[in-house]
mmCIF file of C-alpha atoms in Angstrom:
data_model
loop_
_atom_site.group_PDB
_atom_site.id
_atom_site.type_symbol
_atom_site.label_atom_id
_atom_site.label_comp_id
_atom_site.label_asym_id
_atom_site.label_seq_id
_atom_site.Cartn_x
_atom_site.Cartn_y
_atom_site.Cartn_z
ATOM 1 C CA MET V 1020 36.220 -26.808 40.213
ATOM 2 C CA SER V 1021 33.133 -24.805 38.964
ATOM 3 C CA ALA V 1022 35.680 -21.554 38.439
ATOM 4 C CA THR V 1023 37.882 -23.567 35.937
ATOM 5 C CA PRO V 1024 35.740 -22.902 32.654
ATOM 6 C CA GLN V 1025 35.349 -19.426 33.275
ATOM 7 C CA PRO V 1026 38.529 -18.016 31.434
ATOM 8 C CA ALA V 1027 37.150 -20.436 28.307
ATOM 9 C CA LYS V 1028 34.049 -18.617 28.384
ATOM 10 C CA MET V 1029 35.805 -15.292 28.562
ATOM 11 C CA LYS V 1030 37.826 -16.006 25.518
ATOM 12 C CA LYS V 1031 34.649 -16.902 23.884
ATOM 13 C CA ASP V 1032 33.060 -13.668 24.509
ATOM 14 C CA GLU V 1033 36.009 -11.803 23.588
ATOM 15 C CA SER V 1034 36.144 -13.528 20.422
ATOM 16 C CA PHE V 1035 32.485 -12.942 19.482
ATOM 17 C CA LEU V 1036 32.926 -9.137 20.400
ATOM 18 C CA GLY V 1037 35.827 -9.195 18.415
ATOM 19 C CA LYS V 1038 34.295 -10.671 15.317
ATOM 20 C CA LEU V 1039 31.311 -8.180 15.918
ATOM 21 C CA GLY V 1040 34.032 -5.412 16.216
ATOM 22 C CA GLY V 1041 35.585 -6.391 13.035
ATOM 23 C CA THR V 1042 32.429 -6.581 11.239
ATOM 24 C CA LEU V 1043 31.301 -2.850 12.376
ATOM 25 C CA VAL V 1044 34.918 -1.751 11.445
ATOM 26 C CA ARG V 1045 34.608 -3.314 8.031
ATOM 27 C CA LYS V 1046 31.041 -1.872 7.623
ATOM 28 C CA LYS V 1047 32.307 1.666 8.551
ATOM 29 C CA LYS V 1048 35.215 1.481 6.121
ATOM 30 C CA SER V 1049 32.887 0.571 3.339
ATOM 31 C CA LYS V 1050 30.704 3.367 4.012
ATOM 32 C CA GLU V 1051 33.773 5.821 4.261
ATOM 33 C CA VAL V 1052 34.861 4.392 0.878
ATOM 34 C CA SER V 1053 31.362 4.890 -0.584
ATOM 35 C CA ASP V 1054 30.947 8.439 0.800
ATOM 36 C CA LEU V 1055 34.868 9.124 -0.755
ATOM 37 C CA HIS V 1056 33.708 7.740 -4.058
ATOM 38 C CA GLU V 1057 30.454 9.896 -3.830
ATOM 39 C CA GLU V 1058 32.645 12.719 -2.949
ATOM 40 C CA GLY V 1059 34.855 12.360 -5.895
ATOM 41 C CA LYS V 1060 31.956 11.965 -8.395
ATOM 42 C CA ASN V 1061 30.575 15.173 -7.147
ATOM 43 C CA ALA V 1062 33.926 16.844 -7.393
ATOM 44 C CA ILE V 1063 34.347 15.877 -10.747
ATOM 45 C CA ASN V 1064 30.683 16.332 -11.644
ATOM 46 C CA ALA V 1065 30.380 19.759 -10.319
ATOM 47 C CA PRO V 1066 33.762 21.828 -10.235
ATOM 48 C CA MET V 1067 32.053 25.247 -10.699
ATOM 49 C CA LEU V 1068 29.538 24.817 -8.011
ATOM 50 C CA PRO V 1069 29.175 28.169 -5.969
ATOM 51 C CA THR V 1070 30.644 27.610 -2.224
ATOM 52 C CA GLY V 1071 28.045 26.520 0.079
ATOM 53 C CA THR V 1072 25.695 24.779 -2.234
ATOM 54 C CA GLU V 1073 25.120 21.289 -1.772
ATOM 55 C CA ILE V 1074 24.523 18.719 -4.643
ATOM 56 C CA HIS V 1075 21.836 16.224 -3.448
ATOM 57 C CA PRO V 1076 22.167 12.389 -4.344
ATOM 58 C CA GLU V 1077 19.326 13.098 -6.839
ATOM 59 C CA ASP V 1078 21.342 15.195 -8.853
ATOM 60 C CA THR V 1079 23.992 12.780 -9.802
ATOM 61 C CA LEU V 1080 21.001 10.571 -10.948
ATOM 62 C CA MET V 1081 19.470 13.309 -13.305
ATOM 63 C CA GLU V 1082 18.592 12.232 -16.762
ATOM 64 C CA GLU V 1083 20.576 13.458 -19.661
ATOM 65 C CA ASN V 1084 19.763 17.033 -20.699
ATOM 66 C CA ALA V 1085 17.624 17.630 -17.123
ATOM 67 C CA GLU V 1086 17.835 20.624 -15.272
ATOM 68 C CA ARG V 1087 17.508 21.548 -11.534
ATOM 69 C CA ILE V 1088 17.243 24.840 -10.244
ATOM 70 C CA MET V 1089 18.197 25.735 -6.563
ATOM 71 C CA LEU V 1090 18.304 28.961 -4.398
ATOM 72 C CA ASP V 1091 21.977 30.070 -3.710
ATOM 73 C CA PRO V 1092 22.387 30.059 0.083
ATOM 74 C CA THR V 1093 23.567 33.712 0.076
ATOM 75 C CA SER V 1094 20.511 34.770 -1.311
ATOM 76 C CA ARG V 1095 18.305 33.037 1.405
ATOM 77 C CA GLU V 1096 19.823 35.370 3.828
ATOM 78 C CA ASN V 1097 19.883 38.240 1.854
ATOM 79 C CA LEU V 1098 17.813 40.980 3.958
ATOM 80 C CA LYS V 1099 15.609 42.495 1.029
ATOM 81 C CA PHE V 1100 14.882 38.646 -0.086
ATOM 82 C CA LYS V 1101 13.818 37.707 3.628
ATOM 83 C CA ASP V 1102 11.478 41.143 3.860
ATOM 84 C CA LEU V 1103 9.775 40.085 0.499
ATOM 85 C CA LEU V 1104 8.979 36.590 2.024
ATOM 86 C CA LYS V 1105 7.663 37.832 5.139
ATOM 87 C CA VAL V 1106 5.405 40.519 3.207
ATOM 88 C CA LEU V 1107 3.974 37.716 1.104
ATOM 89 C CA ILE V 1108 3.301 35.260 4.141
ATOM 90 C CA ASP V 1109 1.592 38.185 6.043
ATOM 91 C CA TRP V 1110 -0.271 38.769 3.067
ATOM 92 C CA ILE V 1111 -1.509 35.270 2.519
ATOM 93 C CA ASN V 1112 -2.495 34.850 6.032
ATOM 94 C CA SER V 1113 -4.531 37.894 6.316
ATOM 95 C CA GLU V 1114 -6.209 36.714 3.006
ATOM 96 C CA LEU V 1115 -6.832 33.228 4.344
ATOM 97 C CA GLU V 1116 -7.716 34.127 8.061
ATOM 98 C CA GLU V 1117 -11.485 33.189 7.626
ATOM 99 C CA ASP V 1118 -10.114 29.910 6.523
ATOM 100 C CA ARG V 1119 -8.085 29.374 9.478
ATOM 101 C CA ILE V 1120 -5.065 28.707 7.453
ATOM 102 C CA ILE V 1121 -1.736 29.935 8.613
ATOM 103 C CA VAL V 1122 1.480 29.970 6.404
ATOM 104 C CA LYS V 1123 4.754 29.811 8.175
ATOM 105 C CA ASP V 1124 7.077 28.486 5.304
ATOM 106 C CA LEU V 1125 6.202 29.338 1.706
ATOM 107 C CA GLU V 1126 8.132 26.135 0.442
ATOM 108 C CA GLU V 1127 6.566 23.703 2.824
ATOM 109 C CA ASP V 1128 3.068 25.309 2.742
ATOM 110 C CA CYS V 1129 2.526 26.153 -1.004
ATOM 111 C CA TYR V 1130 4.117 23.233 -2.727
ATOM 112 C CA ASP V 1131 0.688 20.662 -2.609
ATOM 113 C CA GLY V 1132 -1.420 23.407 -4.133
ATOM 114 C CA GLN V 1133 -3.877 23.834 -1.096
ATOM 115 C CA VAL V 1134 -2.922 27.074 -0.058
ATOM 116 C CA LEU V 1135 -2.712 28.258 -3.676
ATOM 117 C CA GLN V 1136 -6.044 27.087 -4.545
ATOM 118 C CA LYS V 1137 -7.792 28.951 -1.412
ATOM 119 C CA LEU V 1138 -5.761 31.911 -2.230
ATOM 120 C CA PHE V 1139 -6.939 31.876 -5.793
ATOM 121 C CA GLU V 1140 -10.329 31.441 -5.108
ATOM 122 C CA LYS V 1141 -10.420 34.281 -2.331
ATOM 123 C CA LEU V 1142 -8.756 36.664 -4.713
ATOM 124 C CA SER V 1143 -10.729 35.834 -7.824
ATOM 125 C CA GLY V 1144 -13.958 34.998 -6.363
ATOM 126 C CA ARG V 1145 -14.037 31.805 -8.467
ATOM 127 C CA LYS V 1146 -14.561 28.220 -7.279
ATOM 128 C CA LEU V 1147 -12.121 25.591 -8.579
ATOM 129 C CA ASN V 1148 -13.127 22.060 -9.409
ATOM 130 C CA VAL V 1149 -10.677 20.177 -7.490
ATOM 131 C CA ALA V 1150 -10.182 17.971 -4.430
ATOM 132 C CA GLU V 1151 -10.243 19.685 -0.940
ATOM 133 C CA VAL V 1152 -7.421 17.294 0.406
ATOM 134 C CA THR V 1153 -5.083 15.422 -1.475
ATOM 135 C CA GLN V 1154 -2.202 13.258 0.258
ATOM 136 C CA SER V 1155 -0.917 11.536 -3.070
ATOM 137 C CA GLU V 1156 1.938 13.136 -5.289
ATOM 138 C CA ILE V 1157 -0.528 12.719 -8.381
ATOM 139 C CA GLY V 1158 -3.266 14.316 -6.420
ATOM 140 C CA GLN V 1159 -1.497 17.183 -5.332
ATOM 141 C CA LYS V 1160 0.032 17.671 -9.041
ATOM 142 C CA GLN V 1161 -3.510 17.434 -10.672
ATOM 143 C CA LYS V 1162 -4.641 20.206 -8.181
ATOM 144 C CA LEU V 1163 -1.643 22.434 -9.070
ATOM 145 C CA GLN V 1164 -2.311 21.997 -12.794
ATOM 146 C CA THR V 1165 -5.788 23.175 -12.283
ATOM 147 C CA VAL V 1166 -4.895 26.149 -10.054
ATOM 148 C CA LEU V 1167 -1.907 27.129 -12.240
ATOM 149 C CA GLU V 1168 -3.838 26.824 -15.535
ATOM 150 C CA SER V 1169 -6.594 29.159 -13.937
ATOM 151 C CA VAL V 1170 -3.638 31.670 -12.781
ATOM 152 C CA ASN V 1171 -1.877 31.694 -16.110
ATOM 153 C CA GLU V 1172 -5.001 32.129 -17.859
ATOM 154 C CA MET V 1173 -5.552 35.456 -15.773
ATOM 155 C CA LEU V 1174 -2.141 36.767 -15.991
ATOM 156 C CA ARG V 1175 -0.882 36.093 -19.545
ATOM 157 C CA PRO V 1176 -3.065 38.786 -21.414
ATOM 158 C CA HIS V 1177 -1.535 41.322 -18.894
ATOM 159 C CA GLY V 1178 2.202 40.801 -20.265
ATOM 160 C CA TRP V 1179 3.355 38.396 -17.155
ATOM 161 C CA THR V 1180 6.295 35.942 -18.153
ATOM 162 C CA ILE V 1181 5.087 32.576 -16.524
ATOM 163 C CA GLU V 1182 8.193 31.590 -14.511
ATOM 164 C CA TRP V 1183 6.607 28.625 -12.653
ATOM 165 C CA ASN V 1184 5.036 25.197 -13.632
ATOM 166 C CA VAL V 1185 3.590 22.341 -11.728
ATOM 167 C CA ASP V 1186 7.005 20.692 -11.466
ATOM 168 C CA SER V 1187 8.862 23.627 -9.863
ATOM 169 C CA ILE V 1188 6.098 24.493 -7.377
ATOM 170 C CA HIS V 1189 5.938 20.709 -6.365
ATOM 171 C CA SER V 1190 9.689 20.663 -5.775
ATOM 172 C CA LYS V 1191 9.483 23.077 -3.608
ATOM 173 C CA ASN V 1192 11.177 25.783 -5.885
ATOM 174 C CA LEU V 1193 11.248 28.899 -3.758
ATOM 175 C CA VAL V 1194 11.943 31.468 -6.656
ATOM 176 C CA ALA V 1195 9.353 29.895 -8.632
ATOM 177 C CA ILE V 1196 6.606 30.218 -5.657
ATOM 178 C CA VAL V 1197 7.868 33.887 -4.969
ATOM 179 C CA TYR V 1198 7.411 34.657 -8.704
ATOM 180 C CA LEU V 1199 3.929 33.312 -8.925
ATOM 181 C CA LEU V 1200 3.032 35.054 -5.687
ATOM 182 C CA VAL V 1201 4.238 38.386 -6.549
ATOM 183 C CA ALA V 1202 2.432 38.266 -9.816
ATOM 184 C CA MET V 1203 -0.933 37.372 -8.077
ATOM 185 C CA ALA V 1204 -0.221 40.087 -5.379
ATOM 186 C CA MET V 1205 0.121 42.651 -8.272
ATOM 187 C CA HIS V 1206 -2.575 41.496 -10.348
ATOM 188 C CA PHE V 1207 -5.361 41.340 -7.693
ATOM 189 C CA GLN V 1208 -3.842 44.810 -6.375
ATOM 190 C CA ALA V 1209 -3.107 43.493 -2.967
ATOM 191 C CA PRO V 1210 -2.952 46.297 -0.054
ATOM 192 C CA ILE V 1211 0.822 45.678 0.437
ATOM 193 C CA ARG V 1212 3.917 47.167 -0.180
ATOM 194 C CA LEU V 1213 6.299 44.709 -1.742
ATOM 195 C CA PRO V 1214 10.302 45.636 -1.555
ATOM 196 C CA GLU V 1215 11.390 46.906 -4.772
ATOM 197 C CA HIS V 1216 14.496 45.441 -6.823
ATOM 198 C CA VAL V 1217 14.777 42.493 -5.077
ATOM 199 C CA SER V 1218 17.048 39.723 -6.951
ATOM 200 C CA ALA V 1219 17.992 36.245 -6.132
ATOM 201 C CA GLN V 1220 20.889 33.914 -7.324
ATOM 202 C CA VAL V 1221 19.942 30.431 -8.210
ATOM 203 C CA VAL V 1222 22.174 27.394 -9.154
ATOM 204 C CA VAL V 1223 20.981 25.723 -12.400
ATOM 205 C CA VAL V 1224 22.436 22.418 -12.793
ATOM 206 C CA LYS V 1225 21.967 20.758 -15.993
ATOM 207 C CA LYS V 1226 23.338 17.078 -16.957
ATOM 208 C CA ARG V 1227 25.142 17.052 -20.252
ATOM 209 C CA GLU V 1228 26.869 14.012 -21.634
ATOM 210 C CA GLY V 1229 26.646 12.362 -18.143
ATOM 211 C CA ILE V 1230 28.591 15.433 -16.533
ATOM 212 C CA LEU V 1231 26.748 17.793 -14.249
ATOM 213 C CA GLN V 1232 27.069 21.502 -15.459
ATOM 214 C CA THR V 1233 26.400 24.208 -13.027
ATOM 215 C CA ALA V 1234 25.991 28.032 -13.469
ATOM 216 C CA LEU V 1235 24.975 30.943 -11.119
ATOM 217 C CA VAL V 1236 21.996 32.964 -12.780
ATOM 218 C CA THR V 1237 20.326 36.044 -11.294
ATOM 219 C CA LYS V 1238 16.563 36.207 -11.279
ATOM 220 C CA GLU V 1239 14.793 39.608 -10.599
ATOM 221 C CA LEU V 1240 11.802 38.905 -8.331
ATOM 222 C CA THR V 1241 10.585 42.638 -8.015
ATOM 223 C CA SER V 1242 11.342 45.786 -10.334
ATOM 224 C CA THR V 1243 9.197 48.944 -9.467
ATOM 225 C CA THR V 1244 5.632 48.700 -8.116
ATOM 226 C CA GLU V 1245 4.626 50.656 -11.227
ATOM 227 C CA MET V 1246 6.628 48.290 -13.571
ATOM 228 C CA MET V 1247 5.164 45.318 -12.223
ATOM 229 C CA MET V 1248 1.743 46.436 -12.411
ATOM 230 C CA GLY V 1249 1.922 46.733 -16.099
ATOM 231 C CA ARG V 1250 -1.544 48.587 -16.244
ATOM 232 C CA PHE V 1251 -0.793 52.374 -16.638
ATOM 233 C CA GLU V 1252 -0.545 53.672 -20.316
ATOM 234 C CA ARG V 1253 2.392 56.028 -20.843
ATOM 235 C CA ASP V 1254 1.308 59.448 -20.398
ATOM 236 C CA ALA V 1255 2.821 62.974 -20.297
ATOM 237 C CA PHE V 1256 4.551 62.124 -16.807
ATOM 238 C CA ASP V 1257 6.305 59.058 -18.215
ATOM 239 C CA THR V 1258 7.726 61.199 -20.814
ATOM 240 C CA LEU V 1259 8.529 64.009 -18.454
ATOM 241 C CA LEU V 1260 10.490 61.753 -16.093
ATOM 242 C CA ASP V 1261 12.223 59.840 -18.786
ATOM 243 C CA HIS V 1262 13.250 62.517 -20.943
ATOM 244 C CA ALA V 1263 12.856 66.089 -19.171
ATOM 245 C CA PRO V 1264 13.447 65.337 -15.430
ATOM 246 C CA ASP V 1265 14.878 69.030 -15.425
ATOM 247 C CA LYS V 1266 11.558 70.087 -15.889
ATOM 248 C CA LEU V 1267 10.032 68.025 -13.231
ATOM 249 C CA ASN V 1268 10.537 70.759 -10.568
ATOM 250 C CA VAL V 1269 8.696 73.303 -12.570
ATOM 251 C CA VAL V 1270 5.680 70.930 -12.673
ATOM 252 C CA LYS V 1271 5.998 70.042 -9.007
ATOM 253 C CA THR V 1272 6.111 73.955 -8.032
ATOM 254 C CA SER V 1273 2.962 74.499 -10.156
ATOM 255 C CA LEU V 1274 1.156 71.785 -8.551
ATOM 256 C CA ILE V 1275 2.142 73.088 -4.609
ATOM 257 C CA THR V 1276 1.227 76.562 -5.673
ATOM 258 C CA PHE V 1277 -2.413 75.037 -6.650
ATOM 259 C CA VAL V 1278 -2.824 72.985 -3.354
ATOM 260 C CA ASN V 1279 -1.534 75.469 -1.077
ATOM 261 C CA LYS V 1280 -3.861 78.306 -2.639
ATOM 262 C CA HIS V 1281 -6.849 76.113 -1.264
ATOM 263 C CA LEU V 1282 -5.025 74.522 1.885
ATOM 264 C CA ASN V 1283 -3.958 77.764 3.405
ATOM 265 C CA LYS V 1284 -7.306 78.554 4.273
ATOM 266 C CA LEU V 1285 -7.213 76.061 6.609
ATOM 267 C CA ASN V 1286 -3.459 77.186 7.735
ATOM 268 C CA LEU V 1287 -2.086 73.944 6.015
ATOM 269 C CA GLU V 1288 0.957 74.017 3.753
ATOM 270 C CA VAL V 1289 2.452 71.614 1.546
ATOM 271 C CA THR V 1290 6.337 71.340 0.509
ATOM 272 C CA GLU V 1291 6.474 67.779 -0.417
ATOM 273 C CA LEU V 1292 4.110 66.365 -2.844
ATOM 274 C CA GLU V 1293 4.744 62.707 -2.520
ATOM 275 C CA SER V 1294 5.149 62.619 1.456
ATOM 276 C CA GLN V 1295 2.553 64.944 2.398
ATOM 277 C CA PHE V 1296 -0.457 63.349 0.408
ATOM 278 C CA ALA V 1297 0.257 59.713 1.163
ATOM 279 C CA ASP V 1298 -1.833 59.354 4.058
ATOM 280 C CA GLY V 1299 -4.597 60.767 2.388
ATOM 281 C CA VAL V 1300 -5.717 63.501 4.669
ATOM 282 C CA TYR V 1301 -4.748 66.530 2.516
ATOM 283 C CA LEU V 1302 -6.425 64.954 -0.333
ATOM 284 C CA ILE V 1303 -9.796 64.630 1.588
ATOM 285 C CA LEU V 1304 -9.483 68.201 3.085
ATOM 286 C CA LEU V 1305 -8.413 69.411 -0.495
ATOM 287 C CA MET V 1306 -11.501 67.716 -2.235
ATOM 288 C CA GLY V 1307 -13.642 69.329 0.479
ATOM 289 C CA LEU V 1308 -12.262 72.879 -0.055
ATOM 290 C CA LEU V 1309 -12.450 72.420 -4.033
ATOM 291 C CA GLU V 1310 -16.193 71.309 -3.768
ATOM 292 C CA ASP V 1311 -17.223 73.695 -0.999
ATOM 293 C CA TYR V 1312 -18.248 71.165 1.460
ATOM 294 C CA PHE V 1313 -17.179 69.940 5.115
ATOM 295 C CA VAL V 1314 -16.012 66.043 5.244
ATOM 296 C CA PRO V 1315 -17.410 64.710 8.479
ATOM 297 C CA LEU V 1316 -14.218 63.469 10.371
ATOM 298 C CA PHE V 1317 -15.836 60.086 11.110
ATOM 299 C CA ASN V 1318 -15.659 59.222 7.467
ATOM 300 C CA PHE V 1319 -11.736 59.299 7.458
ATOM 301 C CA PHE V 1320 -8.720 58.856 9.816
ATOM 302 C CA LEU V 1321 -7.445 62.175 10.619
ATOM 303 C CA THR V 1322 -4.069 61.046 12.217
ATOM 304 C CA PRO V 1323 -3.570 57.413 10.389
ATOM 305 C CA GLU V 1324 -0.985 55.420 11.794
ATOM 306 C CA SER V 1325 -1.213 51.966 9.757
ATOM 307 C CA PHE V 1326 -0.903 51.154 6.037
ATOM 308 C CA GLU V 1327 -4.338 50.044 5.839
ATOM 309 C CA GLN V 1328 -5.912 53.199 7.566
ATOM 310 C CA LYS V 1329 -3.987 55.521 4.964
ATOM 311 C CA VAL V 1330 -5.157 53.414 1.936
ATOM 312 C CA HIS V 1331 -8.635 54.069 3.570
ATOM 313 C CA ASN V 1332 -8.398 57.604 3.436
ATOM 314 C CA VAL V 1333 -6.751 57.818 -0.069
ATOM 315 C CA ALA V 1334 -9.429 55.447 -1.626
ATOM 316 C CA PHE V 1335 -11.994 57.747 0.253
ATOM 317 C CA ALA V 1336 -10.593 60.548 -1.459
ATOM 318 C CA PHE V 1337 -10.861 58.889 -5.071
ATOM 319 C CA GLU V 1338 -14.260 58.426 -4.056
ATOM 320 C CA LEU V 1339 -14.958 62.214 -3.471
ATOM 321 C CA MET V 1340 -13.309 62.796 -6.791
ATOM 322 C CA GLN V 1341 -15.594 60.529 -8.459
ATOM 323 C CA ASP V 1342 -18.523 62.390 -6.775
ATOM 324 C CA GLY V 1343 -17.432 65.344 -8.079
ATOM 325 C CA GLY V 1344 -17.434 64.285 -11.362
ATOM 326 C CA LEU V 1345 -13.831 63.364 -12.224
ATOM 327 C CA LYS V 1346 -12.897 60.109 -14.009
ATOM 328 C CA LYS V 1347 -11.647 57.319 -11.373
ATOM 329 C CA PRO V 1348 -7.800 57.904 -11.009
ATOM 330 C CA LYS V 1349 -5.542 55.693 -12.867
ATOM 331 C CA ALA V 1350 -3.261 55.484 -9.660
ATOM 332 C CA ARG V 1351 -4.055 52.849 -7.080
ATOM 333 C CA PRO V 1352 -4.433 54.185 -3.328
ATOM 334 C CA GLU V 1353 -1.627 51.957 -2.627
ATOM 335 C CA ASP V 1354 0.563 53.583 -4.862
ATOM 336 C CA VAL V 1355 -0.154 56.897 -3.325
ATOM 337 C CA VAL V 1356 0.574 55.580 0.271
ATOM 338 C CA ASN V 1357 4.001 53.958 -1.034
ATOM 339 C CA LEU V 1358 5.234 57.607 -1.860
ATOM 340 C CA ASN V 1359 5.171 56.665 -5.374
ATOM 341 C CA LEU V 1360 5.740 60.198 -7.325
ATOM 342 C CA LYS V 1361 4.122 59.587 -10.434
ATOM 343 C CA SER V 1362 1.086 58.470 -9.053
ATOM 344 C CA THR V 1363 0.809 61.148 -6.602
ATOM 345 C CA LEU V 1364 1.455 63.655 -9.638
ATOM 346 C CA ARG V 1365 -1.110 62.093 -11.914
ATOM 347 C CA VAL V 1366 -3.734 62.568 -8.923
ATOM 348 C CA LEU V 1367 -2.786 66.037 -8.167
ATOM 349 C CA TYR V 1368 -2.550 67.199 -12.032
ATOM 350 C CA ASN V 1369 -6.130 65.797 -12.528
ATOM 351 C CA LEU V 1370 -7.211 68.014 -9.818
ATOM 352 C CA PHE V 1371 -5.398 70.898 -11.372
ATOM 353 C CA THR V 1372 -6.892 70.632 -14.572
ATOM 354 C CA ASN V 1373 -10.332 70.521 -12.977
ATOM 355 C CA TYR V 1374 -10.086 73.143 -10.627
ATOM 356 C CA LYS V 1375 -7.348 75.394 -11.551
ATOM 357 C CA ASN V 1376 -9.789 78.425 -12.001
ATOM 358 C CA SER V 1377 -11.362 77.691 -8.648
ATOM 359 C CA GLU V 1378 -11.165 80.297 -6.008
#
């Protein structure tokens, strides 16, 4: 007798599950319709969007005449671009090592202004009047505003184009962040070698009359080290390289003859100016020969291996030149180490004009 109600109970359960299943199916279909509608909306609004670039929901809700910039995915995978990111990250971590700050991702670690504040304070020696830790978006943007105003005030007189603002940095625009860091690195003469001629493609999304318009734009992030420095006045070597490159070999031959006249006393010989002076050793030995003194070996690295050791050597050679009454070289030690021919020529020509009659 007790078994007879069971079929009715099972039907009741089946009926409940069926209703539940029907509800789930309807919700799923509703979501599919919504997704399909969104997909169609995007397809209509962004017919020219490059392959692999996603339109985010907030893009379709952009205000009229608003603009949004995104890094094209292909540029993110570019080897030179990735190399530039690594150089910048390593530089920041080296500068902020004492603050125990470790940057792993420029977008995620720089957008709130904390790292940029510490980096600017370390490089400039100035303390900014900002809150140390800010969690709110308003607080983060206020900090960014203070930091960027100080950075821009320092960079503008040197001809830098400001390619960043509070909103672009806070929205984690990687191109804007890289522009800012490259400018800071060059202005403060960071002892790093930035890869030259790095470009990135960005997708510019604009809203015009309710329709999203897209365009692919190429942004030049780095040019040559010397052009980015914007510090050197044009001189005879600029004219020589720009307008009379055929005469360059004549100048190089004269300088090689001059340096070998002295280095031969130590059984040393130079054949390539830009590469053989890049580690600073020959420059130091040459100064000792020109000024007639022995340079103690503990003052420099005789067989430098790292970039920093080479920079140390060239900087030390520059000090010896100034001790000898020469003007401070226009070139940076980093430029000579980076095999910058024009910088090396300037240094050697300065020695030639002052010591060409020395025996």
